[in-house]
Coordinates of N, CA and C in Angstrom, one line a residue:
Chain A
X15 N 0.9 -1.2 0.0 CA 0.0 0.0 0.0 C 0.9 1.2 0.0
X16 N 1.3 1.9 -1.2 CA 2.4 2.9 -1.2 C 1.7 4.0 -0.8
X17 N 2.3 5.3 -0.1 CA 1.9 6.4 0.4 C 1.9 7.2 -0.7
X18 N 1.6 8.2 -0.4 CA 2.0 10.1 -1.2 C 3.0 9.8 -2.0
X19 N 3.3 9.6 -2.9 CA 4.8 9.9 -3.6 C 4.8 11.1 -4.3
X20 N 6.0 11.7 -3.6 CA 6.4 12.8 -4.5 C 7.6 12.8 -5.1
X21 N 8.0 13.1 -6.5 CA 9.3 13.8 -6.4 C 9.7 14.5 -7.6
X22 N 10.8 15.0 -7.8 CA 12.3 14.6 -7.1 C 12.0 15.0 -5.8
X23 N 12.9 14.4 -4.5 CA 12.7 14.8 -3.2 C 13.4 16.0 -3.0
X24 N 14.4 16.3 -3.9 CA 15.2 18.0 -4.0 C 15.1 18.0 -5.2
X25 N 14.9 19.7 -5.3 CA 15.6 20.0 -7.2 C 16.2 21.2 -6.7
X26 N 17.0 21.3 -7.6 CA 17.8 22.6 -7.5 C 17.8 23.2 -9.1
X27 N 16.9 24.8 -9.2 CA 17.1 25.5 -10.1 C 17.5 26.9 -10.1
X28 N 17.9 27.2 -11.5 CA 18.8 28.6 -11.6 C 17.5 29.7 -11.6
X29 N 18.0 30.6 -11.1 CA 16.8 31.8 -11.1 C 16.0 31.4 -12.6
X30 N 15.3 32.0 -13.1 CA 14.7 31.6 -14.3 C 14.1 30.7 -15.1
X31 N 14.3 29.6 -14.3 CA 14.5 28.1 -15.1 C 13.0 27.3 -14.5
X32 N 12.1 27.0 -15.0 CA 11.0 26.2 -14.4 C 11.4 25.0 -13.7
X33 N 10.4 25.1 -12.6 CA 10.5 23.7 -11.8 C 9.5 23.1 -11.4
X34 N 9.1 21.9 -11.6 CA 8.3 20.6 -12.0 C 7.8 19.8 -10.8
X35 N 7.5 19.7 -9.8 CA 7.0 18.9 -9.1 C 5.9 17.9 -9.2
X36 N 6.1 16.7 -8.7 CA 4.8 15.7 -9.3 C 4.7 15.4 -7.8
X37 N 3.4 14.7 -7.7 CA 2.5 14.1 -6.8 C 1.7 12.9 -7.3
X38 N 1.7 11.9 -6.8 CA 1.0 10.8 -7.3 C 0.2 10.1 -5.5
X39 N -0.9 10.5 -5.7 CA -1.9 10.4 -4.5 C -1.6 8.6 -3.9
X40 N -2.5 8.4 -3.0 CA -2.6 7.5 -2.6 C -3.4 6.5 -3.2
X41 N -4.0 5.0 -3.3 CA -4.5 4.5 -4.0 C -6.0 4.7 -3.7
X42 N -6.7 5.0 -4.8 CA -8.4 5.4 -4.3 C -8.7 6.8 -4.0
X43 N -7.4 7.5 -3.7 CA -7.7 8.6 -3.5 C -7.6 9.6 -4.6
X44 N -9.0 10.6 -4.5 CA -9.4 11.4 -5.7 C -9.1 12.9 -5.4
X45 N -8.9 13.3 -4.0 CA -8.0 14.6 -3.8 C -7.1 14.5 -3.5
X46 N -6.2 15.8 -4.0 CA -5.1 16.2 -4.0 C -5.1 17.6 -3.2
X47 N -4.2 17.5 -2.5 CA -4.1 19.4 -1.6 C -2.1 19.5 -1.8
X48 N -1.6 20.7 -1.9 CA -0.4 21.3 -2.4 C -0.7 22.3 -1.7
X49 N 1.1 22.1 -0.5 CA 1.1 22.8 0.7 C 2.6 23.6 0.1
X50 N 2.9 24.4 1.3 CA 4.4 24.6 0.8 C 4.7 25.3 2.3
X51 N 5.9 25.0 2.4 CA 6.7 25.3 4.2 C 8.0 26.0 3.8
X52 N 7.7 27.4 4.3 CA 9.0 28.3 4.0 C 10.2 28.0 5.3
X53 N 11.4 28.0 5.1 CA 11.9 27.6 6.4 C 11.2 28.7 7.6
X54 N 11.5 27.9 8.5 CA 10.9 28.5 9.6 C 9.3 28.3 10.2
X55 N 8.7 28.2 9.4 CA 7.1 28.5 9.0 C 6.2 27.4 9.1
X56 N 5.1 27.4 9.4 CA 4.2 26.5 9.2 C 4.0 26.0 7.6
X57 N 2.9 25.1 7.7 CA 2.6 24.5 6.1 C 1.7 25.5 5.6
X58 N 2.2 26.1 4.2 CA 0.7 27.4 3.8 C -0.3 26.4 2.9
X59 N -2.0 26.3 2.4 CA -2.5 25.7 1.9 C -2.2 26.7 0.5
X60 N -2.1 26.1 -0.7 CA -1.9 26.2 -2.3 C -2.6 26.3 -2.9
X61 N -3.0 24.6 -2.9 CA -4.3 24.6 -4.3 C -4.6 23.3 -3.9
X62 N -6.3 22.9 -4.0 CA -6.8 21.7 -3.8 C -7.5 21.4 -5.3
X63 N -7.0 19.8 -5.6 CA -7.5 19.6 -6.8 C -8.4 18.0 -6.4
X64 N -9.4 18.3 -7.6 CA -10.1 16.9 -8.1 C -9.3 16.6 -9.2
X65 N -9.5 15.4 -9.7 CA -9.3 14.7 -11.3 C -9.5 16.2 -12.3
X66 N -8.9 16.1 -12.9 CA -9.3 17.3 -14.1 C -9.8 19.4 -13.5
X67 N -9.9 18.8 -12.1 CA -10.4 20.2 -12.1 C -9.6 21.0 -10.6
X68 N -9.3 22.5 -10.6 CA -9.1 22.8 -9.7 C -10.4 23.4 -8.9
X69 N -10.4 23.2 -7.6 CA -11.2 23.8 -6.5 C -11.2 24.4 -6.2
X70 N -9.7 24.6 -5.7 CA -9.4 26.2 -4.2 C -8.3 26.3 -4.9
X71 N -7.8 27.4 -5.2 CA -6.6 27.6 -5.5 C -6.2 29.3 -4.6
X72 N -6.6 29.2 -3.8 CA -6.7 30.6 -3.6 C -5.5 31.1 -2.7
X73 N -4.6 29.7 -2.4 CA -3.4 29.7 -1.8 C -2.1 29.8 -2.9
X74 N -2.3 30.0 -4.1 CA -1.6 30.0 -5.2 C -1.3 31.7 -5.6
X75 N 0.3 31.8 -5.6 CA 0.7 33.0 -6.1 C 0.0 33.5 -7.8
X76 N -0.5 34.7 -8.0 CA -1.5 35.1 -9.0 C -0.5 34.8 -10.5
X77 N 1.2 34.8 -10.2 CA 1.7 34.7 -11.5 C 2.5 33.1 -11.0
X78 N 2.7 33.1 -12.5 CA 4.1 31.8 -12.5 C 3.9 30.4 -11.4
X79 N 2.8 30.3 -10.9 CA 2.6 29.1 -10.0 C 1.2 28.3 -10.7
X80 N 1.0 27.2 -11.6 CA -0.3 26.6 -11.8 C -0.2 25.0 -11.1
X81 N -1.1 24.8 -11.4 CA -1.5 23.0 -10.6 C -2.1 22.5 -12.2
X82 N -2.2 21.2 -11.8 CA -2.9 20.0 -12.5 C -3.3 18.9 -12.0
X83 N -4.3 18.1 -12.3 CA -3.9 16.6 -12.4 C -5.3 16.3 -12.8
X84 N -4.4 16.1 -14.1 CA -4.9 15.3 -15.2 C -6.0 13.7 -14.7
X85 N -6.2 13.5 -15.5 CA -7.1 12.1 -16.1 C -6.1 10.8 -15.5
X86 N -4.6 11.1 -16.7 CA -4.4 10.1 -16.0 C -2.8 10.8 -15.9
X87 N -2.2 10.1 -14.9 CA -1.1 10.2 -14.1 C -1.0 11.4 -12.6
X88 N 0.0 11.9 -12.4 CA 0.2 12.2 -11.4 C -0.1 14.1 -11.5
X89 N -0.3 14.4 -10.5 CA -0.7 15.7 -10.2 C 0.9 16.8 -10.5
X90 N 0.7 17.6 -11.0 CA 1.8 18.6 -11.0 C 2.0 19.9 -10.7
X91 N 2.8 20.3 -10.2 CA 2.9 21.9 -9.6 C 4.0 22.3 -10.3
X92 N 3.7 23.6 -10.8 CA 4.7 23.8 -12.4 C 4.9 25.2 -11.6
X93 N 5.8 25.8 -11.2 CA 6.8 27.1 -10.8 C 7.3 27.6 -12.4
X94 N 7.0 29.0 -12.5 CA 7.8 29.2 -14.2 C 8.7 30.2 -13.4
X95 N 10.0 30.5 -14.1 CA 10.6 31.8 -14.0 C 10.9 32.0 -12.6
X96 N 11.7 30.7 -12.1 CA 11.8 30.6 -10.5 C 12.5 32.1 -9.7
X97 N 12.2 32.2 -8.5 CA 12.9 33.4 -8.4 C 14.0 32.7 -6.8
X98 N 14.3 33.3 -5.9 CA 15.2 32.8 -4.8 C 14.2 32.4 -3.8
X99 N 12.9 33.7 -3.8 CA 11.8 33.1 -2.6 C 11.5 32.1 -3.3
X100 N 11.7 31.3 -4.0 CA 10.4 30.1 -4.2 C 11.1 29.2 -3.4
X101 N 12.3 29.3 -3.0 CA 13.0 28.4 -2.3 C 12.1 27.6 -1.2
X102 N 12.1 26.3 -0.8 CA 10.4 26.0 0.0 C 10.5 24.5 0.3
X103 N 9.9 23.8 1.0 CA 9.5 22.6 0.8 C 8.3 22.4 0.6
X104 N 7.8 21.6 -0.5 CA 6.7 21.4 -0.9 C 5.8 20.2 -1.0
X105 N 4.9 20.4 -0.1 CA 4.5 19.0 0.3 C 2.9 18.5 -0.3
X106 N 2.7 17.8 -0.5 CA 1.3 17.2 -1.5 C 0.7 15.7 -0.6
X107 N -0.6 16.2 -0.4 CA -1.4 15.3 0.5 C -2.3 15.0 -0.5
X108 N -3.0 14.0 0.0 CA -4.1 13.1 -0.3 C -5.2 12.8 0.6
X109 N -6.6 12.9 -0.3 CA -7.1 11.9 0.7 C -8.5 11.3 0.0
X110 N -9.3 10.2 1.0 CA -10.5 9.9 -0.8 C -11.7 10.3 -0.6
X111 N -12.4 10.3 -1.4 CA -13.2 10.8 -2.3 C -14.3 11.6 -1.4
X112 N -14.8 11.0 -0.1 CA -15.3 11.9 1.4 C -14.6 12.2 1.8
X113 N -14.0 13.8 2.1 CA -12.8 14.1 3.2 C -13.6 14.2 4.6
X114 N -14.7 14.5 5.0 CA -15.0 14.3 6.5 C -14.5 13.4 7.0
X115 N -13.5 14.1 8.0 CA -13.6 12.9 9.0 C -12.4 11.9 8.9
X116 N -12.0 12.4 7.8 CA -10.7 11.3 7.4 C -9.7 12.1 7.2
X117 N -8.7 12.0 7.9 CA -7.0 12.5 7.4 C -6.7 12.6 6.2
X118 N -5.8 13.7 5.5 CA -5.0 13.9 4.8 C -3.5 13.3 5.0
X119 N -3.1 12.0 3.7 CA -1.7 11.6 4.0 C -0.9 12.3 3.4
X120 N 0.3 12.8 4.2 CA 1.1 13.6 3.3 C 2.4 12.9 2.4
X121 N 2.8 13.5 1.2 CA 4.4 12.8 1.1 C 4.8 13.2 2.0
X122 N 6.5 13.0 1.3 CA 7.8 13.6 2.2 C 7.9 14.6 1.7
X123 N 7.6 15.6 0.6 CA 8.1 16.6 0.2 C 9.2 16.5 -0.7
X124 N 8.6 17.8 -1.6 CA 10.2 17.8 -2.6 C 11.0 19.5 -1.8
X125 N 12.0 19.2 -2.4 CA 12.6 20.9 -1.0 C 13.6 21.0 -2.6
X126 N 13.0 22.2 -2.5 CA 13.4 23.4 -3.9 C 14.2 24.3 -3.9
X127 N 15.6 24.3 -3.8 CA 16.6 25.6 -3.7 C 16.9 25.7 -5.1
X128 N 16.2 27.4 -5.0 CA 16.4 28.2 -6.3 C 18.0 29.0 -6.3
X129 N 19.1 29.1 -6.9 CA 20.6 29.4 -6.8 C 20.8 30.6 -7.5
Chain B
X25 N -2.7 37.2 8.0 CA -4.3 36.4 8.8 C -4.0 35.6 9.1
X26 N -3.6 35.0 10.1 CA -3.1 33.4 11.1 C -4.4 33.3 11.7
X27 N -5.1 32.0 10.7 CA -6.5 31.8 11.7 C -6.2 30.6 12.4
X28 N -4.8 30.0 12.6 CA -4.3 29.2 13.5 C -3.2 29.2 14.0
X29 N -3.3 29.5 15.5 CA -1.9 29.4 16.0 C -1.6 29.1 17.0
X30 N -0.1 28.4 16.5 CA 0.5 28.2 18.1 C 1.5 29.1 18.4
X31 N 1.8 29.1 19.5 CA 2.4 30.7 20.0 C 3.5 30.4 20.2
X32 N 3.8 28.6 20.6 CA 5.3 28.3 21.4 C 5.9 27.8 20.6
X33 N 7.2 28.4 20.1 CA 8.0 28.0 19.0 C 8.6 26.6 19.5
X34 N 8.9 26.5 20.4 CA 9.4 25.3 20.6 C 9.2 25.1 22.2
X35 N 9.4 23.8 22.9 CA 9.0 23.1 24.3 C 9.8 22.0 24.8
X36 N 10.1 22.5 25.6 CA 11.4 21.3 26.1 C 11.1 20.3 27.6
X37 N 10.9 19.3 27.5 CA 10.2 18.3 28.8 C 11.1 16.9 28.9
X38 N 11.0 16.8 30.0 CA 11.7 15.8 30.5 C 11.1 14.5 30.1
X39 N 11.7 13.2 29.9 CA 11.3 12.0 29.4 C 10.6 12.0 30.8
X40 N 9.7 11.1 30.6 CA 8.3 10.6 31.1 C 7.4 11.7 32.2
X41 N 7.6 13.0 31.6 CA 6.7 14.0 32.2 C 5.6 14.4 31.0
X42 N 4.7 14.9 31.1 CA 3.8 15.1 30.3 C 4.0 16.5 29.5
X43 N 3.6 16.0 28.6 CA 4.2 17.5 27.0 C 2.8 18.3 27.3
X44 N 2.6 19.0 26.8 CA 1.1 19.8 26.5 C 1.4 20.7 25.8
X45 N 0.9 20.5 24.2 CA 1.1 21.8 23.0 C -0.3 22.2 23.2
X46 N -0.2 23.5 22.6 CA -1.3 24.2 22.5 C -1.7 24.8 21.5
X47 N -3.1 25.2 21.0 CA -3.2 25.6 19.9 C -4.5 26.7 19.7
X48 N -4.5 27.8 18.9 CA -5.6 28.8 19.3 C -6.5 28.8 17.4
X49 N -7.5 29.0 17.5 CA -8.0 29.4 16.2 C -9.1 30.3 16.1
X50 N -9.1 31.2 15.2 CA -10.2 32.4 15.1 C -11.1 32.3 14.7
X51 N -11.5 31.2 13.4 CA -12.4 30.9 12.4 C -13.4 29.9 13.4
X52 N -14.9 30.8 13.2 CA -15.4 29.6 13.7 C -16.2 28.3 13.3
X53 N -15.9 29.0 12.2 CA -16.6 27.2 10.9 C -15.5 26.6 11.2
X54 N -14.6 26.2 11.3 CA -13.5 25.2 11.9 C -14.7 24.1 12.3
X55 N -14.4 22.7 12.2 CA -15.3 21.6 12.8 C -14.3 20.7 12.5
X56 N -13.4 20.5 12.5 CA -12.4 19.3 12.6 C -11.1 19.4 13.0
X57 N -10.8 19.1 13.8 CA -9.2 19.8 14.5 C -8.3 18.4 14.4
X58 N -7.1 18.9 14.2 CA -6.1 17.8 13.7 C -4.5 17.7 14.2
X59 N -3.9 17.0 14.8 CA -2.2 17.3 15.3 C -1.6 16.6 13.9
X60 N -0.5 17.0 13.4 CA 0.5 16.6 12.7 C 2.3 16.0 13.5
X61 N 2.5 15.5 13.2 CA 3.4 15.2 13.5 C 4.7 15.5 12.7
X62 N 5.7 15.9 12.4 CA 6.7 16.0 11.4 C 8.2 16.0 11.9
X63 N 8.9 14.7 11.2 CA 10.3 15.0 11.6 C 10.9 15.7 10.5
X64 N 12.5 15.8 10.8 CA 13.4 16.4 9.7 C 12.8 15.9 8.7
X65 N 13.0 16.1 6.9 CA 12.9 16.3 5.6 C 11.8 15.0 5.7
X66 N 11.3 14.9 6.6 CA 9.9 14.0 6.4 C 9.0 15.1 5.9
X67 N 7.4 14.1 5.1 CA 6.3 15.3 5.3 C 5.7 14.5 6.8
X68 N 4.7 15.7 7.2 CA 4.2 15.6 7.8 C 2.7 14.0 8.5
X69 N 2.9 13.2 9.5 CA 2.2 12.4 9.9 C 1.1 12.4 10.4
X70 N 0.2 12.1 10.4 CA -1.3 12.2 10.6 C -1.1 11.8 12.5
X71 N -1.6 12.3 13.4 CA -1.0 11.6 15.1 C -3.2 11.2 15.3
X72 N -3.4 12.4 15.3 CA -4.7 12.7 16.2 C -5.9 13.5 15.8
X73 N -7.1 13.5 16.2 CA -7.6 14.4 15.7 C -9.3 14.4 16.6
X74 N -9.9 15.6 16.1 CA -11.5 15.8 17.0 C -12.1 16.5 16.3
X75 N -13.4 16.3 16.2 CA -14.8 16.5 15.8 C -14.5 17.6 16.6
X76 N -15.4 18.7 16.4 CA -15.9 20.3 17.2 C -17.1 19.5 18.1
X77 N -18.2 18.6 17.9 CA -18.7 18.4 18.6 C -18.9 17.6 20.1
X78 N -17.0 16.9 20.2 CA -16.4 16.6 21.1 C -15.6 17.7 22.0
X79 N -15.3 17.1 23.1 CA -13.8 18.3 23.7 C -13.1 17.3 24.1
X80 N -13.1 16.3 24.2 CA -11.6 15.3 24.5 C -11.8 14.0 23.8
X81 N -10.5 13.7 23.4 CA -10.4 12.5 22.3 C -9.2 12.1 22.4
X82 N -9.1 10.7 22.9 CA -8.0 9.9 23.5 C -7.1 8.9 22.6
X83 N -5.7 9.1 22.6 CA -5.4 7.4 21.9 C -4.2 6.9 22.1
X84 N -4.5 6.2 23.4 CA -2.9 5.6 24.0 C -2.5 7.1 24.4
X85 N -1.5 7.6 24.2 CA -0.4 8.3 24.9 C -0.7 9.7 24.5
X86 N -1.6 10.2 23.2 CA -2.1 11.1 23.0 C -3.7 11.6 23.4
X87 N -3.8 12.5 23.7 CA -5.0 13.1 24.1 C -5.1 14.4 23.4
X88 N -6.2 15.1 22.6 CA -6.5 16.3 22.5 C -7.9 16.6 22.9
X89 N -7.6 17.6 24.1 CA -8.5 18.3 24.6 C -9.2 20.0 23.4
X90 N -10.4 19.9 23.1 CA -11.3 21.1 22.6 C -12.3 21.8 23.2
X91 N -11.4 23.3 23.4 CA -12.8 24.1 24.4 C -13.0 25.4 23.2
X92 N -14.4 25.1 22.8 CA -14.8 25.6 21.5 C -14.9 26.8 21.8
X93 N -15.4 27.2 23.3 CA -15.9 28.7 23.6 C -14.7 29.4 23.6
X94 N -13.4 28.5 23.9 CA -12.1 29.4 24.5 C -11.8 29.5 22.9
X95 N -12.0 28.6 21.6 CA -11.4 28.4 20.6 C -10.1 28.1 20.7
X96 N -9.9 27.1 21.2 CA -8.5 26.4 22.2 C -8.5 24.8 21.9
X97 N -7.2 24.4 21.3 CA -7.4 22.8 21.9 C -6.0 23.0 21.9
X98 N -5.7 21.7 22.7 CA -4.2 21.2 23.6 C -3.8 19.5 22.8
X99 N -2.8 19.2 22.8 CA -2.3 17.9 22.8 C -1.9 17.5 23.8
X100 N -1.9 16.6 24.5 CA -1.3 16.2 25.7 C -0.9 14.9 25.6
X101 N 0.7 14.9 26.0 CA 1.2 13.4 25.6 C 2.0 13.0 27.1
X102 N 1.5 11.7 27.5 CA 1.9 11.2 28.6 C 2.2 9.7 28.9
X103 N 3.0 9.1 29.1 CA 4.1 9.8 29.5 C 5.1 9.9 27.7
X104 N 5.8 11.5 28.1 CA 6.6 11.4 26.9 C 8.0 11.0 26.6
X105 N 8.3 10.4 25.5 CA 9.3 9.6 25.2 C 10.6 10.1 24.2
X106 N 11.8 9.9 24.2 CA 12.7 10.3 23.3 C 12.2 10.7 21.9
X107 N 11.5 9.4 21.4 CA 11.1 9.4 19.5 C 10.1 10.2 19.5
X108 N 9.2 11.4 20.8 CA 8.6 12.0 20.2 C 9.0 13.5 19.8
X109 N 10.4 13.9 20.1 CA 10.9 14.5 19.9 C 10.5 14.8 18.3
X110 N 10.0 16.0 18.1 CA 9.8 16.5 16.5 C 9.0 17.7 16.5
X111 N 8.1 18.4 15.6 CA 7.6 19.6 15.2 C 6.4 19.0 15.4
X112 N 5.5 19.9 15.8 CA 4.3 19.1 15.9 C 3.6 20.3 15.4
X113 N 2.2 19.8 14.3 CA 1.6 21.0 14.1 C 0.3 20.5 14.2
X114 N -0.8 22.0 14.4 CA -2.0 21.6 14.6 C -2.8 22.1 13.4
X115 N -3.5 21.5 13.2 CA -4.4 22.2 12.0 C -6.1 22.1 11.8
X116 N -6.4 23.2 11.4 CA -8.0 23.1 11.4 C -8.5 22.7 10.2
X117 N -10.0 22.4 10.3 CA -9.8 21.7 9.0 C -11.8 22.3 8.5
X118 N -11.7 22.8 7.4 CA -12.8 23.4 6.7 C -13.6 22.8 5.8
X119 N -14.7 22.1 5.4 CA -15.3 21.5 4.6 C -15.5 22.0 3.1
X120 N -14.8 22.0 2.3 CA -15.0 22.0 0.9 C -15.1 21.6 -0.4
X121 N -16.3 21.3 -0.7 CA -16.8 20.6 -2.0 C -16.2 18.8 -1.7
X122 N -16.8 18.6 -0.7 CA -16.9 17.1 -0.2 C -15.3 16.8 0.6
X123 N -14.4 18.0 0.7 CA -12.6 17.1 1.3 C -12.8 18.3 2.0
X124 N -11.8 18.1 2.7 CA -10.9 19.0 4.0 C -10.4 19.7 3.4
X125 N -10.1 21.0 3.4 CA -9.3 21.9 3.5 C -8.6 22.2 4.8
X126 N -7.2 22.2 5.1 CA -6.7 22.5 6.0 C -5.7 23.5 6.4
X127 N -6.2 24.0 7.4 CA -5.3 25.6 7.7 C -4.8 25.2 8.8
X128 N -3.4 25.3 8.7 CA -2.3 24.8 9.8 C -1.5 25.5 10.2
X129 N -1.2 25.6 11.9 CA -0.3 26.3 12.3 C 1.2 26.7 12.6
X130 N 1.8 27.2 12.9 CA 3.2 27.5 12.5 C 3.9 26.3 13.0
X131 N 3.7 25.8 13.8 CA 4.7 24.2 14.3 C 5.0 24.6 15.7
X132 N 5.0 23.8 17.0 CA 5.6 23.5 18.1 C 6.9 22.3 17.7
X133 N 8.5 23.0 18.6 CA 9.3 22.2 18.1 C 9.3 21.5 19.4
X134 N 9.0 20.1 19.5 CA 8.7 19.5 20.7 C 10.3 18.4 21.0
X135 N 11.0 18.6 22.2 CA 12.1 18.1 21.8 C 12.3 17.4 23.8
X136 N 12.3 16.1 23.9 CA 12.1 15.1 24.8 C 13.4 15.3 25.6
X137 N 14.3 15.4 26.7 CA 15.3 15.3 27.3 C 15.4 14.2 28.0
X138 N 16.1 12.9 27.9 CA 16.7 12.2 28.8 C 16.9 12.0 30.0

């Protein structure tokens, strides 16, 4: 029964350069939520997605940050035009298809230094 | 806007004395309250959690107490142990379009002494 997978578990990009995060939920499970932890900081909420569609994104910077997850495969968090703050760990939970009541599993996180 | 927080950046307790994190929230549609657990470059673990329509919810060694009027709940771990040593966060949790939304607080760094 595999957990959250995320990865890469680090990336390291040049100011400018897009960076790619995937998320591949838990088995059965149809949400997705995309957190991100600045050092120091608690977890900020992102974007919550279903299959094909986003919900809340209202935790999502207005430029250069979108979500997905597609039909089929894994969920993705696309950064364009990275800057130094995007620096972050970025963490992607799961949970199924009733969230009452039931926990959100999280990955381990991918941890993002922009250079 | 911190509609969740904990105040104590970090808490330092002796092995087999009792921990107590604390947690405050402003929102009062909040109806599901949650502890996280998190070590180093882990994500975060699922520990505990309470319904708003409860105020204490037990399991083994963890306890969270909920006083709705204070808009207050506590974790209480007894007796505590070396491996609980980690960040512990609490988070509220909002009902949207059938899942949780969760707004979580800054982290207690909870660190066990020998």
């Amino acid at each position: 029964n595999a957990g959250v997978m995320q990865n890469p578990r680090h990336l390291v990009r040049r100011r400018g350069q897009e960076a790619r995060l995937r998320c591949s939920p838990m088995k059965g499970h149809s949400h997705v939520y995309w957190y991100r932890q600045l050092p120091e900081e608690g977890l900020k909420f992102m974007v919550y997605l279903q299959k094909e569609n986003i919900i809340d994104e209202s935790g999502m910077p207005k430029e250069r940050f979108s979500a997905e997850f597609p039909k089929e495969g894994p969920s993705i968090l696309r950064i364009q035009q990275v800057v130094r703050g995007d620096s972050a760990a970025y963490f992607c939970a799961s949970s199924p298809q009733q969230g009452r009541d039931t926990e959100a599993f999280f990955g381990q996180g991918t941890r993002l230094t922009v250079v | 806007d911190q509609q969740v927080k904990q105040n104590s950046p970090s808490l330092s307790v002796q092995e087999g004395r009792i921990s107590i994190l604390n947690c405050d929230y402003t929102n009062s549609m909040f109806d599901y309250f949650l502890w996280y657990k998190k070590y180093p470059a882990e994500g975060p673990t699922f520990l505990i959690s309470i319904s708003s329509i409860k105020d204490k919810n037990e399991d083994g060694r963890f306890t969270v107490f909920l006083n709705k009027s204070a808009k207050h709940l506590s974790l209480h771990i007894v007796p505590s142990q070396p491996g609980d040593s980690a960040v512990y966060f609490c988070a509220a949790s909002l009902l949207l379009q059938g899942a949780q939304k969760l707004v979580f607080g800054q982290g207690t760094r909870l660190t066990i002494n020998p």
